[in-house]
mmCIF file of C-alpha atoms in Angstrom:
data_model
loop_
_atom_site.group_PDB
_atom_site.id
_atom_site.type_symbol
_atom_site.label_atom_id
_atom_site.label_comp_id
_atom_site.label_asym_id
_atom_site.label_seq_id
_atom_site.Cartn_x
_atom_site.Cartn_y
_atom_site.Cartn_z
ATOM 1 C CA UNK C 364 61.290 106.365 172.387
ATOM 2 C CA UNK C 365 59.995 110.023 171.482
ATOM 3 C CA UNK C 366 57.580 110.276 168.613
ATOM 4 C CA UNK C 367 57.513 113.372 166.124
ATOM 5 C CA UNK C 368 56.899 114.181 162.489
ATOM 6 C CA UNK C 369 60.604 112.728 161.928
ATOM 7 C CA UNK C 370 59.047 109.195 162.948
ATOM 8 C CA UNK C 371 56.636 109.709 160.270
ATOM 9 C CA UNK C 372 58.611 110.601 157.611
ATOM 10 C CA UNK C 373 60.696 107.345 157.863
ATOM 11 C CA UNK C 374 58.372 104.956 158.170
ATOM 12 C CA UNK C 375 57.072 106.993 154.636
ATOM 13 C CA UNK C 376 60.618 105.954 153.718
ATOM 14 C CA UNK C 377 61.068 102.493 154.982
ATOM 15 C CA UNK C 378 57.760 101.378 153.513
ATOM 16 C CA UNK C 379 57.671 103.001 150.155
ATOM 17 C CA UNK C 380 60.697 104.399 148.859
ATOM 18 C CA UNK C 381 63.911 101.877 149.478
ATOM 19 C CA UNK C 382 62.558 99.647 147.088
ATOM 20 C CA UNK C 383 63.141 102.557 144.756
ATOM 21 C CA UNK C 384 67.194 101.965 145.968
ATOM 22 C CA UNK C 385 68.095 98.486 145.726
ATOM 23 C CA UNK C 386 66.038 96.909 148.435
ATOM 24 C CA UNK C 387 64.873 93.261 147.440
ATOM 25 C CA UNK C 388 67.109 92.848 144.426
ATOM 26 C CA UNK C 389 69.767 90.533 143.473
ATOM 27 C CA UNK C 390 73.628 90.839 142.605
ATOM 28 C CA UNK C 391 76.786 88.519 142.332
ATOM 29 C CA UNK C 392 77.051 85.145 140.175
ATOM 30 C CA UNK C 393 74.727 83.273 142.231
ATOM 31 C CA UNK C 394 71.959 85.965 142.628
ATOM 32 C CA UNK C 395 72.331 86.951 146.236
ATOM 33 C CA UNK C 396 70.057 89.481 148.187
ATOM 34 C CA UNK C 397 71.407 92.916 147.654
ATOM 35 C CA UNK C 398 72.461 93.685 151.228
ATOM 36 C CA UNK C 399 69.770 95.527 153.326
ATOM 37 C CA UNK C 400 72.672 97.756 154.950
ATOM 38 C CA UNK C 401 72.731 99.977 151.804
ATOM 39 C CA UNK C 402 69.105 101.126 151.964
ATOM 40 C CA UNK C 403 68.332 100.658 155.624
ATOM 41 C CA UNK C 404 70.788 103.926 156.199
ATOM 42 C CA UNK C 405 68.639 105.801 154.236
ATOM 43 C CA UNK C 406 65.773 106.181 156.707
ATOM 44 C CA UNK C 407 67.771 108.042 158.762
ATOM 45 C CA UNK C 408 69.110 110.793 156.894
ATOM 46 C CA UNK C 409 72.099 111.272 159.210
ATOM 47 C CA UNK C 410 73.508 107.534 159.003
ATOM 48 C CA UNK C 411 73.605 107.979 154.871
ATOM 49 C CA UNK C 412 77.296 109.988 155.602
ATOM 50 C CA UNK C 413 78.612 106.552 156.189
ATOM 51 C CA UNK C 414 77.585 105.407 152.744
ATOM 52 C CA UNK C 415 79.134 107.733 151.186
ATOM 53 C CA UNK C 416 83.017 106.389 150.756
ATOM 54 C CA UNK C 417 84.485 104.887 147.954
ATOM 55 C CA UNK C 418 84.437 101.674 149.074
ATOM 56 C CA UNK C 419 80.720 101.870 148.881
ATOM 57 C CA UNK C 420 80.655 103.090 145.188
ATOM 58 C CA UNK C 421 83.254 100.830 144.033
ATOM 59 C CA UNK C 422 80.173 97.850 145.387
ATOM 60 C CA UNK C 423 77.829 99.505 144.015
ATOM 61 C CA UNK C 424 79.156 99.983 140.588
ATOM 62 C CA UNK C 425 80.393 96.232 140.599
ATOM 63 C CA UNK C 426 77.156 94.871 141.801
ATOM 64 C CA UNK C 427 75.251 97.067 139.257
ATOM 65 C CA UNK C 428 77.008 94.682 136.368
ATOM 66 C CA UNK C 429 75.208 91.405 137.998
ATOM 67 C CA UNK C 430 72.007 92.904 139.490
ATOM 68 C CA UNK C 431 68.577 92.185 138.677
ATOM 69 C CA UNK C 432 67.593 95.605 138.574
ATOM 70 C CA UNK C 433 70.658 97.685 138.038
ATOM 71 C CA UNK C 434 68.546 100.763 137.418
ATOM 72 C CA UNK C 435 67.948 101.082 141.244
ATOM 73 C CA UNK C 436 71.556 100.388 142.260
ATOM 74 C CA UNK C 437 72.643 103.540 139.861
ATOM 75 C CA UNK C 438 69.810 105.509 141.528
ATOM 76 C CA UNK C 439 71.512 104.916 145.411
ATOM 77 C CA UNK C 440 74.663 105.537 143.674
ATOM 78 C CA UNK C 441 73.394 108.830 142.600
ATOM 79 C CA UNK C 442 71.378 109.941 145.367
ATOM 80 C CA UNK C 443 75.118 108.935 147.317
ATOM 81 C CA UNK C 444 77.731 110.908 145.474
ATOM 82 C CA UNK C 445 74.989 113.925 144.307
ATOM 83 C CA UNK C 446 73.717 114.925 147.372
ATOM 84 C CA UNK C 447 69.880 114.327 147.039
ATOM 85 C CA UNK C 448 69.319 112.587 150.275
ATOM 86 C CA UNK C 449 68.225 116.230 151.606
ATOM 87 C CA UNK C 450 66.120 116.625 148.421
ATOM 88 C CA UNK C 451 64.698 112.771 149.211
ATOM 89 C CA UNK C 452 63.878 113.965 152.848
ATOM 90 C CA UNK C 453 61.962 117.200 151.790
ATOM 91 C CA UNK C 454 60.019 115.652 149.538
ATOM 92 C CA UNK C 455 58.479 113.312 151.949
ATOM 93 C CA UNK C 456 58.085 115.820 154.670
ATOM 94 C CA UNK C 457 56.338 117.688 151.714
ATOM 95 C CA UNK C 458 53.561 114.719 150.605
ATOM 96 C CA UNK C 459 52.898 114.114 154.313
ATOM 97 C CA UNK C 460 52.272 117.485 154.982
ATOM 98 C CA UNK C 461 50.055 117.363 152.010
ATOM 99 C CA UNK C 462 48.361 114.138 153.190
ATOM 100 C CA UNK C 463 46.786 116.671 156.325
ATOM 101 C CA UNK C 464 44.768 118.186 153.592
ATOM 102 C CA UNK C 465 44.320 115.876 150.726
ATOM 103 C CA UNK C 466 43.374 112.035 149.939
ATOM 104 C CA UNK C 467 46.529 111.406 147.754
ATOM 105 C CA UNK C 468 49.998 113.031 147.020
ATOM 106 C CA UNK C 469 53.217 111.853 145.495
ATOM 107 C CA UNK C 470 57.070 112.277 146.087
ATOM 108 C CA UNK C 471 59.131 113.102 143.020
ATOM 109 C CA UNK C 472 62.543 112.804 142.950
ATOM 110 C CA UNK C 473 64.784 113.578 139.681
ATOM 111 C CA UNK C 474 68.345 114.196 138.786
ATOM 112 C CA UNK C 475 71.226 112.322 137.238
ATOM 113 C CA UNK C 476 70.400 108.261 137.225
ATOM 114 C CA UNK C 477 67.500 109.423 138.942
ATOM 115 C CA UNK C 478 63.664 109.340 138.212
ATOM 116 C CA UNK C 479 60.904 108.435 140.878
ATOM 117 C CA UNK C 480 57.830 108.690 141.441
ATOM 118 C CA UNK C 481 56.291 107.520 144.126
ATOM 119 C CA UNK C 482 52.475 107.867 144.919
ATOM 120 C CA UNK C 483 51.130 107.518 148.665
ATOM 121 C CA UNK C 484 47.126 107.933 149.654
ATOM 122 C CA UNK C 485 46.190 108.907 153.509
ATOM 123 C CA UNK C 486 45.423 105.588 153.856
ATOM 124 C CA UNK C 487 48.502 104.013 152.852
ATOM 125 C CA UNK C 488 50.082 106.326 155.293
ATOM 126 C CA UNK C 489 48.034 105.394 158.108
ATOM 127 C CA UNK C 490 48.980 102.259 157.954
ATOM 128 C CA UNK C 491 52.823 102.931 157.649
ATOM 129 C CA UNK C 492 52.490 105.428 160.805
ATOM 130 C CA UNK C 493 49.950 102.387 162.445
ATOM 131 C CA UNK C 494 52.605 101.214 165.381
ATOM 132 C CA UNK C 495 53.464 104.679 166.391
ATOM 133 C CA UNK C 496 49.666 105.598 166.621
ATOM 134 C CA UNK C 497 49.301 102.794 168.973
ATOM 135 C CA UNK C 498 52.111 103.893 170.917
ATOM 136 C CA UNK C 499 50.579 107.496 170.846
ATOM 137 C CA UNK C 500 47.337 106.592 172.087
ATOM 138 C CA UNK C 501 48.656 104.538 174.840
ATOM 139 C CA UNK C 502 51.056 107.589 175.892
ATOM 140 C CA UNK C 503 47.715 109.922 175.917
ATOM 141 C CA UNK C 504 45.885 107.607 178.101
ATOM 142 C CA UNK C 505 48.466 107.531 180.554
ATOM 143 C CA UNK C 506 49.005 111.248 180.538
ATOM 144 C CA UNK C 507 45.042 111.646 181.648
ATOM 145 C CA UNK C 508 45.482 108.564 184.108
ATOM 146 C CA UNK C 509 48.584 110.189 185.920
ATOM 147 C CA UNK C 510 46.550 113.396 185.550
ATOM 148 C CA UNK C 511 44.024 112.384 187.925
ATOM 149 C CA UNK C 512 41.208 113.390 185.682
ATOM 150 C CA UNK C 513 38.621 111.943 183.762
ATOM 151 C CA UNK C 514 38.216 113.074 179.988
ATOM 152 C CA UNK C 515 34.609 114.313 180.472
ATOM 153 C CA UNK C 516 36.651 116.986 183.407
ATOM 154 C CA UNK C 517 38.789 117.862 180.680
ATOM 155 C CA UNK C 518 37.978 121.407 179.193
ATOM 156 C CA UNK C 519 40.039 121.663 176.044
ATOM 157 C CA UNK C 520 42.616 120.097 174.542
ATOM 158 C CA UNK C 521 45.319 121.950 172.946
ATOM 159 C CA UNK C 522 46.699 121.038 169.149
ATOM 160 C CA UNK C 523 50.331 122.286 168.863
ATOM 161 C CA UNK C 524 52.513 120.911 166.377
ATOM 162 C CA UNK C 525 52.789 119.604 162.758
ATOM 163 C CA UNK C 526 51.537 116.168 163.589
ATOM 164 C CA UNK C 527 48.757 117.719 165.277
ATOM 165 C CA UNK C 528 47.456 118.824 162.265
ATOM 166 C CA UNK C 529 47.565 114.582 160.671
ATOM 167 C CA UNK C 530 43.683 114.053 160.316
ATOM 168 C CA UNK C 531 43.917 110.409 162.112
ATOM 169 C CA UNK C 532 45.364 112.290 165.222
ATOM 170 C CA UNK C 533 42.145 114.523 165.506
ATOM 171 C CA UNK C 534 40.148 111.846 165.347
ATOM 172 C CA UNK C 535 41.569 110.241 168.040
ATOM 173 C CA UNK C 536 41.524 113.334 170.375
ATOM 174 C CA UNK C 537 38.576 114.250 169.033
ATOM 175 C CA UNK C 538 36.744 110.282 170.128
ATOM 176 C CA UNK C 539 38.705 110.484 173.377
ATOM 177 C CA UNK C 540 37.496 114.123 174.651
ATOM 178 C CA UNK C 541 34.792 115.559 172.472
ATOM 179 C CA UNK C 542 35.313 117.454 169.427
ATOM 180 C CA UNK C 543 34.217 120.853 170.813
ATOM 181 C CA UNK C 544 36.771 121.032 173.306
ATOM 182 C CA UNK C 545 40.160 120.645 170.554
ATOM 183 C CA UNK C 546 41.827 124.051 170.366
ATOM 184 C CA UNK C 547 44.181 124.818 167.530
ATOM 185 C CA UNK C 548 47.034 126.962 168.453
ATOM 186 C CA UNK C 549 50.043 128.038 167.194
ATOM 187 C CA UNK C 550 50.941 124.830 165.364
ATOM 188 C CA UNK C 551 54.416 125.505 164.321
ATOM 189 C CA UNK C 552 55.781 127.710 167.196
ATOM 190 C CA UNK C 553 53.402 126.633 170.347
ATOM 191 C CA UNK C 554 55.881 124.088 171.747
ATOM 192 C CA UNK C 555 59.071 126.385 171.403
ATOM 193 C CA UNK C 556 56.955 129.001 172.874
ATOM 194 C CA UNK C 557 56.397 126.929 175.546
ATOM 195 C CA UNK C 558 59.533 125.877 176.504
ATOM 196 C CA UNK C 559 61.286 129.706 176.049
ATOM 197 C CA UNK C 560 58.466 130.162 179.089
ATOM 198 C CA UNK C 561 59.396 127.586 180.900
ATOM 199 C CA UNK C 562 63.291 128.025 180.792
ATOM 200 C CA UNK C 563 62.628 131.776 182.075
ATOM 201 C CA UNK C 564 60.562 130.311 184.880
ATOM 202 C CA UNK C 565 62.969 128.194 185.606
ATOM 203 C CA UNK C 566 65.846 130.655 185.393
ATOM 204 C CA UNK C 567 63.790 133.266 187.335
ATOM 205 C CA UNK C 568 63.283 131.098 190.512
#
């Protein structure tokens, strides 16, 4: 499975902001587990379309009457039928951006029914992104072992990329080939750049 800054941004998501939206409460008569359906769809943006029907409202604004925290219900409800999902997304694209930089940030998210704040710390994130590291690590040590090269032949390292620029990603290219040899270039346009090159090779042959 391919890993990019959308990976990060919903595990940001999944471990931080559903609870925000329902996750973990209670509704009905007997106090049943709001269903996880409702707020798993909202780590990926593109599934949240589906919530959006009024069959889904019409639960929500029963469940709301019976649930243990019916403050978060009416804040899916509202992030559902006003259109902040986008809004929800930016912001935490914006406070992991911010995390390349700083120790702490926050994702605020206001409007009708609405009110969050959410703090996350580099650390926190780190551990949210953890599994994906792991995967990215072993991905870069196979990419030297197919290379046929050891590290220490390696002469630089290029850094393209927003996630290039996440602090626990320099550190590992950084321990695996030597500080002095990472390059930063052209962090939001190198890979396109790339590729435009490589389709006119390709179309040129």
């Amino acid at each position: 499975m391919a890993i990019a800054g959308d990976t990060f941004d919903q595990a940001i998501i999944e471990g931080l902001l559903l609870e925000h939206f329902g996750r973990g409460t209670t509704w009905g008569e007997y106090g049943a587990r709001f269903p996880d359906h409702y707020t798993d769809a909202l780590i990926h943006w593109q599934n949240v379309q589906y919530l959006s029907r009024p069959d889904t409202i019409r639960f929500l604004q029963t469940a709301q009457t019976t649930s243990n925290h019916p403050d978060r219900l009416r804040a899916l409800q509202s992030l559902l039928t006003n259109n902040y999902v986008m809004h929800m997304v930016d912001e935490v694209e914006g406070a992991k951006i911010a995390l390349s930089d700083l120790p702490f940030a926050q994702i605020r998210l206001q409007g009708k029914d609405l009110d969050l704040w959410q703090p996350i710390t580099r650390t926190q994130f780190e551990a949210l992104i953890a599994d994906a590291a792991r995967r990215i690590e072993a991905c870069l040590a196979d990419t030297v072992q197919r290379s046929g090269l050891r590290a220490d032949e390696i002469d630089a390292v290029v850094r393209t990329g927003g996630s290039s620029q996440i602090p626990c990603f320099i550190s590992l290219l950084a321990e695996q080939f030597g500080a002095e040899k990472l390059r930063l270039e052209n962090t939001f346009s190198g890979v396109t750049a790339g590729l435009a090159i490589r389709a006119w090779e390709l179309d040129s042959a």
